PDB file of C-alpha atoms in Angstrom:
ATOM      1  CA  MET A   1      99.104 117.465  74.797  1.00 62.00           C
ATOM      2  CA  SER A   2     101.400 115.564  72.766  1.00 67.00           C
ATOM      3  CA  PRO A   3      99.625 112.510  70.975  1.00 78.00           C
ATOM      4  CA  PHE A   4     102.852 110.393  71.547  1.00 88.00           C
ATOM      5  CA  ALA A   5     103.405 108.764  75.070  1.00 94.00           C
ATOM      6  CA  LEU A   6     105.559 106.015  76.199  1.00 95.00           C
ATOM      7  CA  THR A   7     105.019 103.859  79.417  1.00 97.00           C
ATOM      8  CA  ARG A   8     108.305 102.145  80.813  1.00 98.00           C
ATOM      9  CA  ALA A   9     107.750  99.522  83.319  1.00 99.00           C
ATOM     10  CA  TYR A  10     109.990  98.936  86.394  1.00 99.00           C
ATOM     11  CA  HIS A  11     110.057  96.522  89.463  1.00 99.00           C
ATOM     12  CA  PHE A  12     110.992  97.036  93.295  1.00 99.00           C
ATOM     13  CA  SER A  13     110.448  95.256  96.392  1.00 99.00           C
ATOM     14  CA  ALA A  14     109.374  96.652  99.661  1.00 99.00           C
ATOM     15  CA  ALA A  15     107.411  96.007 102.808  1.00 98.00           C
ATOM     16  CA  HIS A  16     104.840  98.135 104.580  1.00 98.00           C
ATOM     17  CA  GLN A  17     101.968  97.961 106.813  1.00 98.00           C
ATOM     18  CA  LEU A  18      98.596  99.637 106.785  1.00 98.00           C
ATOM     19  CA  ALA A  19      97.873 101.519 109.859  1.00 98.00           C
ATOM     20  CA  ASN A  20      96.401 104.787 110.725  1.00 98.00           C
ATOM     21  CA  PRO A  21      98.392 105.806 114.078  1.00 96.00           C
ATOM     22  CA  ALA A  22      95.180 107.707 115.403  1.00 97.00           C
ATOM     23  CA  LEU A  23      93.275 104.650 115.449  1.00 98.00           C
ATOM     24  CA  SER A  24      93.442 101.637 117.709  1.00 98.00           C
ATOM     25  CA  ASP A  25      95.072  97.934 116.792  1.00 98.00           C
ATOM     26  CA  GLU A  26      91.494  96.805 116.545  1.00 98.00           C
ATOM     27  CA  GLU A  27      90.205  99.477 114.439  1.00 98.00           C
ATOM     28  CA  ASN A  28      93.149  99.257 112.291  1.00 98.00           C
ATOM     29  CA  ALA A  29      92.687  95.628 112.012  1.00 98.00           C
ATOM     30  CA  ARG A  30      89.113  96.161 110.972  1.00 98.00           C
ATOM     31  CA  ILE A  31      89.630  98.602 108.171  1.00 98.00           C
ATOM     32  CA  TYR A  32      92.872  97.018 106.761  1.00 98.00           C
ATOM     33  CA  GLY A  33      92.386  93.433 107.564  1.00 97.00           C
ATOM     34  CA  GLN A  34      95.434  91.228 106.837  1.00 97.00           C
ATOM     35  CA  CYS A  35      97.392  94.482 105.385  1.00 97.00           C
ATOM     36  CA  PHE A  36      97.604  95.691 108.967  1.00 98.00           C
ATOM     37  CA  ARG A  37     100.342  93.177 109.342  1.00 98.00           C
ATOM     38  CA  ARG A  38     103.635  94.112 108.214  1.00 97.00           C
ATOM     39  CA  HIS A  39     104.187  92.478 104.824  1.00 98.00           C
ATOM     40  CA  GLY A  40     105.630  92.661 101.463  1.00 98.00           C
ATOM     41  CA  HIS A  41     105.160  93.100  97.866  1.00 98.00           C
ATOM     42  CA  ASN A  42     107.013  92.701  94.694  1.00 99.00           C
ATOM     43  CA  TYR A  43     105.715  95.714  93.142  1.00 99.00           C
ATOM     44  CA  GLY A  44     105.340  96.828  89.540  1.00 99.00           C
ATOM     45  CA  LEU A  45     105.962 100.593  88.543  1.00 99.00           C
ATOM     46  CA  GLU A  46     105.059 101.952  85.169  1.00 99.00           C
ATOM     47  CA  VAL A  47     105.721 105.408  84.476  1.00 99.00           C
ATOM     48  CA  THR A  48     104.026 107.139  81.381  1.00 98.00           C
ATOM     49  CA  VAL A  49     105.642 110.173  79.638  1.00 97.00           C
ATOM     50  CA  ALA A  50     104.608 112.323  76.842  1.00 95.00           C
ATOM     51  CA  GLY A  51     106.199 114.841  74.474  1.00 92.00           C
ATOM     52  CA  ALA A  52     106.810 116.079  70.767  1.00 92.00           C
ATOM     53  CA  VAL A  53     108.602 113.960  68.454  1.00 92.00           C
ATOM     54  CA  ASP A  54     112.043 115.352  67.747  1.00 91.00           C
ATOM     55  CA  PRO A  55     112.700 115.556  64.268  1.00 94.00           C
ATOM     56  CA  ALA A  56     116.535 114.953  64.830  1.00 96.00           C
ATOM     57  CA  THR A  57     116.184 111.536  66.857  1.00 92.00           C
ATOM     58  CA  GLY A  58     112.456 110.444  66.033  1.00 92.00           C
ATOM     59  CA  MET A  59     111.780 110.080  69.580  1.00 91.00           C
ATOM     60  CA  SER A  60     109.494 111.852  71.623  1.00 90.00           C
ATOM     61  CA  VAL A  61     111.221 111.279  75.321  1.00 91.00           C
ATOM     62  CA  ASP A  62     114.929 110.620  76.044  1.00 92.00           C
ATOM     63  CA  LEU A  63     114.481 107.044  77.832  1.00 94.00           C
ATOM     64  CA  GLY A  64     117.784 107.646  79.350  1.00 96.00           C
ATOM     65  CA  VAL A  65     116.671 110.589  81.295  1.00 96.00           C
ATOM     66  CA  VAL A  66     113.358 108.789  82.195  1.00 98.00           C
ATOM     67  CA  ASP A  67     115.167 105.899  83.448  1.00 98.00           C
ATOM     68  CA  ALA A  68     117.721 107.972  85.538  1.00 98.00           C
ATOM     69  CA  ALA A  69     114.832 109.888  87.162  1.00 99.00           C
ATOM     70  CA  VAL A  70     113.063 106.848  87.998  1.00 99.00           C
ATOM     71  CA  LYS A  71     115.893 105.142  89.504  1.00 99.00           C
ATOM     72  CA  THR A  72     117.083 108.220  91.594  1.00 99.00           C
ATOM     73  CA  ALA A  73     113.669 109.650  92.437  1.00 99.00           C
ATOM     74  CA  VAL A  74     111.902 106.256  93.152  1.00 99.00           C
ATOM     75  CA  LEU A  75     113.615 103.006  93.101  1.00 99.00           C
ATOM     76  CA  ASP A  76     116.686 104.180  95.129  1.00 99.00           C
ATOM     77  CA  ARG A  77     114.362 105.369  97.743  1.00 98.00           C
ATOM     78  CA  VAL A  78     111.929 102.488  98.114  1.00 99.00           C
ATOM     79  CA  ASP A  79     113.536  99.385  96.881  1.00 99.00           C
ATOM     80  CA  HIS A  80     114.201  96.706  99.493  1.00 99.00           C
ATOM     81  CA  TYR A  81     112.946  99.198 102.134  1.00 98.00           C
ATOM     82  CA  ASP A  82     110.065  99.164 104.860  1.00 98.00           C
ATOM     83  CA  LEU A  83     108.116 101.947 103.267  1.00 98.00           C
ATOM     84  CA  SER A  84     106.103 102.356 106.457  1.00 96.00           C
ATOM     85  CA  ALA A  85     109.017 102.788 108.688  1.00 96.00           C
ATOM     86  CA  THR A  86     112.483 103.691 106.830  1.00 96.00           C
ATOM     87  CA  VAL A  87     111.551 106.028 104.056  1.00 98.00           C
ATOM     88  CA  PRO A  88     111.816 109.492 105.484  1.00 97.00           C
ATOM     89  CA  ALA A  89     109.647 111.156 102.498  1.00 97.00           C
ATOM     90  CA  LEU A  90     106.745 108.816 103.368  1.00 98.00           C
ATOM     91  CA  ALA A  91     106.921 109.632 107.302  1.00 96.00           C
ATOM     92  CA  GLY A  92     103.238 110.157 108.340  1.00 95.00           C
ATOM     93  CA  VAL A  93     101.623 108.703 105.242  1.00 97.00           C
ATOM     94  CA  ILE A  94      99.530 105.608 105.307  1.00 98.00           C
ATOM     95  CA  THR A  95     101.250 103.461 102.472  1.00 98.00           C
ATOM     96  CA  THR A  96      98.302 102.360 100.593  1.00 98.00           C
ATOM     97  CA  GLY A  97      98.504 101.911  96.881  1.00 98.00           C
ATOM     98  CA  GLU A  98      96.692 105.353  96.307  1.00 98.00           C
ATOM     99  CA  ASN A  99      99.243 107.449  98.527  1.00 98.00           C
ATOM    100  CA  LEU A 100     102.282 105.644  97.127  1.00 99.00           C
ATOM    101  CA  ALA A 101     101.242 106.329  93.189  1.00 99.00           C
ATOM    102  CA  ARG A 102     100.611 109.882  94.476  1.00 98.00           C
ATOM    103  CA  ALA A 103     103.986 110.130  96.309  1.00 98.00           C
ATOM    104  CA  PHE A 104     105.832 108.524  93.314  1.00 99.00           C
ATOM    105  CA  TYR A 105     104.319 110.736  90.736  1.00 98.00           C
ATOM    106  CA  HIS A 106     105.200 113.962  92.749  1.00 98.00           C
ATOM    107  CA  TRP A 107     108.715 112.801  93.208  1.00 98.00           C
ATOM    108  CA  LEU A 108     109.060 112.184  89.479  1.00 99.00           C
ATOM    109  CA  GLU A 109     107.527 115.390  88.403  1.00 97.00           C
ATOM    110  CA  ASP A 110     110.121 117.035  90.398  1.00 95.00           C
ATOM    111  CA  ALA A 111     112.953 114.753  88.750  1.00 98.00           C
ATOM    112  CA  LEU A 112     111.673 114.860  85.021  1.00 97.00           C
ATOM    113  CA  PRO A 113     111.660 117.378  82.759  1.00 94.00           C
ATOM    114  CA  PRO A 114     108.623 119.937  82.879  1.00 94.00           C
ATOM    115  CA  GLY A 115     105.441 118.632  81.435  1.00 92.00           C
ATOM    116  CA  VAL A 116     106.507 115.289  80.169  1.00 95.00           C
ATOM    117  CA  LEU A 117     105.029 113.052  83.031  1.00 97.00           C
ATOM    118  CA  ARG A 118     101.510 112.015  82.250  1.00 97.00           C
ATOM    119  CA  ARG A 119     101.004 109.126  84.833  1.00 98.00           C
ATOM    120  CA  VAL A 120     101.977 106.640  87.397  1.00 99.00           C
ATOM    121  CA  THR A 121     100.615 103.097  87.690  1.00 99.00           C
ATOM    122  CA  LEU A 122     101.584 101.130  90.789  1.00 99.00           C
ATOM    123  CA  VAL A 123     100.849  97.330  90.388  1.00 99.00           C
ATOM    124  CA  GLU A 124     100.734  96.145  93.971  1.00 98.00           C
ATOM    125  CA  THR A 125      99.381  92.613  93.286  1.00 96.00           C
ATOM    126  CA  ALA A 126      97.599  90.932  90.207  1.00 96.00           C
ATOM    127  CA  ASN A 127      94.183  92.372  91.533  1.00 97.00           C
ATOM    128  CA  ASN A 128      95.457  95.717  93.021  1.00 97.00           C
ATOM    129  CA  VAL A 129      96.613  98.487  90.549  1.00 98.00           C
ATOM    130  CA  PHE A 130      96.571 102.077  91.310  1.00 98.00           C
ATOM    131  CA  GLU A 131      96.847 105.011  88.748  1.00 98.00           C
ATOM    132  CA  TYR A 132      97.535 108.683  89.529  1.00 98.00           C
ATOM    133  CA  SER A 133      97.899 111.341  86.683  1.00 97.00           C
ATOM    134  CA  GLY A 134      98.446 114.340  88.880  1.00 94.00           C
ATOM    135  CA  GLU A 135      95.046 115.929  89.616  1.00 76.00           C
ATOM    136  CA  THR A 136      95.314 117.015  92.923  1.00 60.00           C
ATOM    137  CA  HIS A 137      92.942 118.438  95.305  1.00 55.00           C
ATOM    138  CA  ALA A 138      93.425 120.965  98.356  1.00 53.00           C
ATOM    139  CA  ASP A 139      92.611 118.258 100.985  1.00 56.00           C
ATOM    140  CA  GLU A 140      95.332 115.807  99.555  1.00 59.00           C
ATOM    141  CA  VAL A 141      98.590 115.076 101.343  1.00 58.00           C
ATOM    142  CA  THR A 142     101.593 115.382  98.879  1.00 58.00           C
ATOM    143  CA  PRO A 143     104.691 113.575 100.180  1.00 61.00           C
ATOM    144  CA  ARG A 144     107.918 114.978  98.559  1.00 60.00           C
TER     145      ARG A 144
END
């Protein structure tokens, strides 16, 4: 693993509702509280990439490539959308911070050069920050 890592910060706004369709409204309200109601966030998205330093440029990663990948793979798909209702790649996914961070990681993994993505951090609120670094388990749903 490269000793050099870079984290880029991005922002987007989106709405969502936390609800499991297999549960009643009462159960969803008990589990998710006020987040069972449709609401929105001004999210922060941090993408950490790493690579060996190119002696010709002095850089470990081409920021233009990273920015373009984040824009097309994530931001264009989620900014100013209802994540629970209008993003086809998230259909059937409970749009918790954990599930969103994991989905965004996999979207970026497909969009970036192989091996450069290290971590995705999703800042939902000042108190809720979710990190995902690609460790996948057999029972995880991986929205693409």
